[in-house]
Amino acid sequence: MKSRIKEPKILMIYDKLENIHLHASDNNHLSQCLKDIATDLHAEWYPDEMSSKVYKKNRIQFTTAPKSEKRFEAHRKYIDIHIVLKGREYVEVGSEGSLTNRTEYDPEQDILFGDMQEGGRFAGYLEPGSFLVCFPDDAHLVGAHEQTPAIVEKFVYKIPV
């Protein structure tokens, strides 16, 4: 019997906010979160008490760092949704299975870091009007710039899987 090598896969979603309603999910928590984004994105509060128990909504502000100083991160317990409100950040997404020089997985923080092998990854800019969904198999490098630093304000949603 031949053994099959599992091909690395990227499940991420990168799209415009105006299309968020097109991304239905079998994951009820993800669906609730996408509904909140479509209807109450700029609200600092949760639309109802149940939502605060289903996902976390964090508003953060930072200055981007050079891409060379950033590492890929991966999570196992949460789906991340990144939505830039102001500024512009460079992002890359690849398969968690393609990471090299990995750190030990920290289950309390639900994170591990690593470097990505060449090729087989998405790269681009996340700007106001677009969003990025990273699933647990998606290692992602965020908060970077290629040339000029930018001040970024964004929401990061954390949805349990």
mmCIF file with all atom_site columns, N, CA and C in Angstrom, residues 12-26 30-31 34 131 133:
data_model
loop_
_atom_site.group_PDB
_atom_site.id
_atom_site.type_symbol
_atom_site.label_atom_id
_atom_site.label_alt_id
_atom_site.label_comp_id
_atom_site.label_asym_id
_atom_site.label_entity_id
_atom_site.label_seq_id
_atom_site.pdbx_PDB_ins_code
_atom_site.Cartn_x
_atom_site.Cartn_y
_atom_site.Cartn_z
_atom_site.occupancy
_atom_site.B_iso_or_equiv
_atom_site.pdbx_formal_charge
_atom_site.auth_seq_id
_atom_site.auth_comp_id
_atom_site.auth_asym_id
_atom_site.auth_atom_id
_atom_site.pdbx_PDB_model_num
ATOM 1  N N  . MET A 1 12  ? -7.353  30.119 3.646  1.00 0.00 ? 12  MET A N  1
ATOM 2  C CA . MET A 1 12  ? -7.666  31.513 3.918  1.00 0.00 ? 12  MET A CA 1
ATOM 3  C C  . MET A 1 12  ? -8.649  32.123 2.918  1.00 0.00 ? 12  MET A C  1
ATOM 4  N N  . ILE A 1 13  ? -9.300  33.196 3.381  1.00 0.00 ? 13  ILE A N  1
ATOM 5  C CA . ILE A 1 13  ? -10.200 33.987 2.528  1.00 0.00 ? 13  ILE A CA 1
ATOM 6  C C  . ILE A 1 13  ? -9.665  35.418 2.543  1.00 0.00 ? 13  ILE A C  1
ATOM 7  N N  . TYR A 1 14  ? -9.503  35.990 1.380  1.00 0.00 ? 14  TYR A N  1
ATOM 8  C CA . TYR A 1 14  ? -9.115  37.402 1.230  1.00 0.00 ? 14  TYR A CA 1
ATOM 9  C C  . TYR A 1 14  ? -10.122 37.996 0.273  1.00 0.00 ? 14  TYR A C  1
ATOM 10 N N  . ASP A 1 15  ? -10.852 39.023 0.715  1.00 0.00 ? 15  ASP A N  1
ATOM 11 C CA . ASP A 1 15  ? -11.903 39.578 -0.132 1.00 0.00 ? 15  ASP A CA 1
ATOM 12 C C  . ASP A 1 15  ? -12.228 40.995 0.330  1.00 0.00 ? 15  ASP A C  1
ATOM 13 N N  . LYS A 1 16  ? -13.133 41.615 -0.410 1.00 0.00 ? 16  LYS A N  1
ATOM 14 C CA . LYS A 1 16  ? -13.622 42.947 -0.051 1.00 0.00 ? 16  LYS A CA 1
ATOM 15 C C  . LYS A 1 16  ? -14.764 42.806 0.953  1.00 0.00 ? 16  LYS A C  1
ATOM 16 N N  . LEU A 1 17  ? -14.860 43.761 1.872  1.00 0.00 ? 17  LEU A N  1
ATOM 17 C CA . LEU A 1 17  ? -15.924 43.714 2.875  1.00 0.00 ? 17  LEU A CA 1
ATOM 18 C C  . LEU A 1 17  ? -17.313 43.677 2.251  1.00 0.00 ? 17  LEU A C  1
ATOM 19 N N  . GLU A 1 18  ? -17.471 44.305 1.108  1.00 0.00 ? 18  GLU A N  1
ATOM 20 C CA . GLU A 1 18  ? -18.790 44.305 0.464  1.00 0.00 ? 18  GLU A CA 1
ATOM 21 C C  . GLU A 1 18  ? -19.237 42.901 0.066  1.00 0.00 ? 18  GLU A C  1
ATOM 22 N N  . ASN A 1 19  ? -18.303 41.948 0.019  1.00 0.00 ? 19  ASN A N  1
ATOM 23 C CA . ASN A 1 19  ? -18.632 40.563 -0.348 1.00 0.00 ? 19  ASN A CA 1
ATOM 24 C C  . ASN A 1 19  ? -18.706 39.623 0.845  1.00 0.00 ? 19  ASN A C  1
ATOM 25 N N  . ILE A 1 20  ? -18.614 40.143 2.053  1.00 0.00 ? 20  ILE A N  1
ATOM 26 C CA . ILE A 1 20  ? -18.541 39.265 3.223  1.00 0.00 ? 20  ILE A CA 1
ATOM 27 C C  . ILE A 1 20  ? -19.780 38.372 3.339  1.00 0.00 ? 20  ILE A C  1
ATOM 28 N N  . HIS A 1 21  ? -20.919 38.846 2.887  1.00 0.00 ? 21  HIS A N  1
ATOM 29 C CA . HIS A 1 21  ? -22.149 38.047 2.956  1.00 0.00 ? 21  HIS A CA 1
ATOM 30 C C  . HIS A 1 21  ? -22.088 36.803 2.062  1.00 0.00 ? 21  HIS A C  1
ATOM 31 N N  . LEU A 1 22  ? -21.140 36.745 1.138  1.00 0.00 ? 22  LEU A N  1
ATOM 32 C CA . LEU A 1 22  ? -21.009 35.598 0.235  1.00 0.00 ? 22  LEU A CA 1
ATOM 33 C C  . LEU A 1 22  ? -20.277 34.421 0.875  1.00 0.00 ? 22  LEU A C  1
ATOM 34 N N  . HIS A 1 23  ? -19.689 34.643 2.040  1.00 0.00 ? 23  HIS A N  1
ATOM 35 C CA . HIS A 1 23  ? -18.857 33.615 2.663  1.00 0.00 ? 23  HIS A CA 1
ATOM 36 C C  . HIS A 1 23  ? -19.589 32.935 3.810  1.00 0.00 ? 23  HIS A C  1
ATOM 37 N N  . ALA A 1 24  ? -20.580 32.140 3.452  1.00 0.00 ? 24  ALA A N  1
ATOM 38 C CA . ALA A 1 24  ? -21.334 31.380 4.443  1.00 0.00 ? 24  ALA A CA 1
ATOM 39 C C  . ALA A 1 24  ? -20.439 30.278 5.001  1.00 0.00 ? 24  ALA A C  1
ATOM 40 N N  . SER A 1 25  ? -20.766 29.800 6.178  1.00 0.00 ? 25  SER A N  1
ATOM 41 C CA . SER A 1 25  ? -19.949 28.772 6.811  1.00 0.00 ? 25  SER A CA 1
ATOM 42 C C  . SER A 1 25  ? -20.824 27.794 7.563  1.00 0.00 ? 25  SER A C  1
ATOM 43 N N  . ASP A 1 26  ? -20.353 26.553 7.634  1.00 0.00 ? 26  ASP A N  1
ATOM 44 C CA . ASP A 1 26  ? -21.020 25.550 8.462  1.00 0.00 ? 26  ASP A CA 1
ATOM 45 C C  . ASP A 1 26  ? -20.691 25.776 9.936  1.00 0.00 ? 26  ASP A C  1
ATOM 46 N N  . LEU A 1 30  ? -18.409 31.163 13.298 1.00 0.00 ? 30  LEU A N  1
ATOM 47 C CA . LEU A 1 30  ? -17.893 31.978 12.200 1.00 0.00 ? 30  LEU A CA 1
ATOM 48 C C  . LEU A 1 30  ? -19.026 32.721 11.512 1.00 0.00 ? 30  LEU A C  1
ATOM 49 N N  . SER A 1 31  ? -20.143 32.056 11.295 1.00 0.00 ? 31  SER A N  1
ATOM 50 C CA . SER A 1 31  ? -21.297 32.715 10.657 1.00 0.00 ? 31  SER A CA 1
ATOM 51 C C  . SER A 1 31  ? -21.793 33.897 11.482 1.00 0.00 ? 31  SER A C  1
ATOM 52 N N  . LEU A 1 34  ? -19.275 36.760 11.043 1.00 0.00 ? 34  LEU A N  1
ATOM 53 C CA . LEU A 1 34  ? -19.396 37.392 9.728  1.00 0.00 ? 34  LEU A CA 1
ATOM 54 C C  . LEU A 1 34  ? -20.623 38.293 9.671  1.00 0.00 ? 34  LEU A C  1
ATOM 55 N N  . PHE A 1 131 ? -10.795 42.227 3.882  1.00 0.00 ? 131 PHE A N  1
ATOM 56 C CA . PHE A 1 131 ? -10.646 41.418 5.088  1.00 0.00 ? 131 PHE A CA 1
ATOM 57 C C  . PHE A 1 131 ? -9.885  40.147 4.769  1.00 0.00 ? 131 PHE A C  1
ATOM 58 N N  . VAL A 1 133 ? -9.381  36.150 6.376  1.00 0.00 ? 133 VAL A N  1
ATOM 59 C CA . VAL A 1 133 ? -9.741  35.099 7.323  1.00 0.00 ? 133 VAL A CA 1
ATOM 60 C C  . VAL A 1 133 ? -8.642  34.049 7.276  1.00 0.00 ? 133 VAL A C  1
#
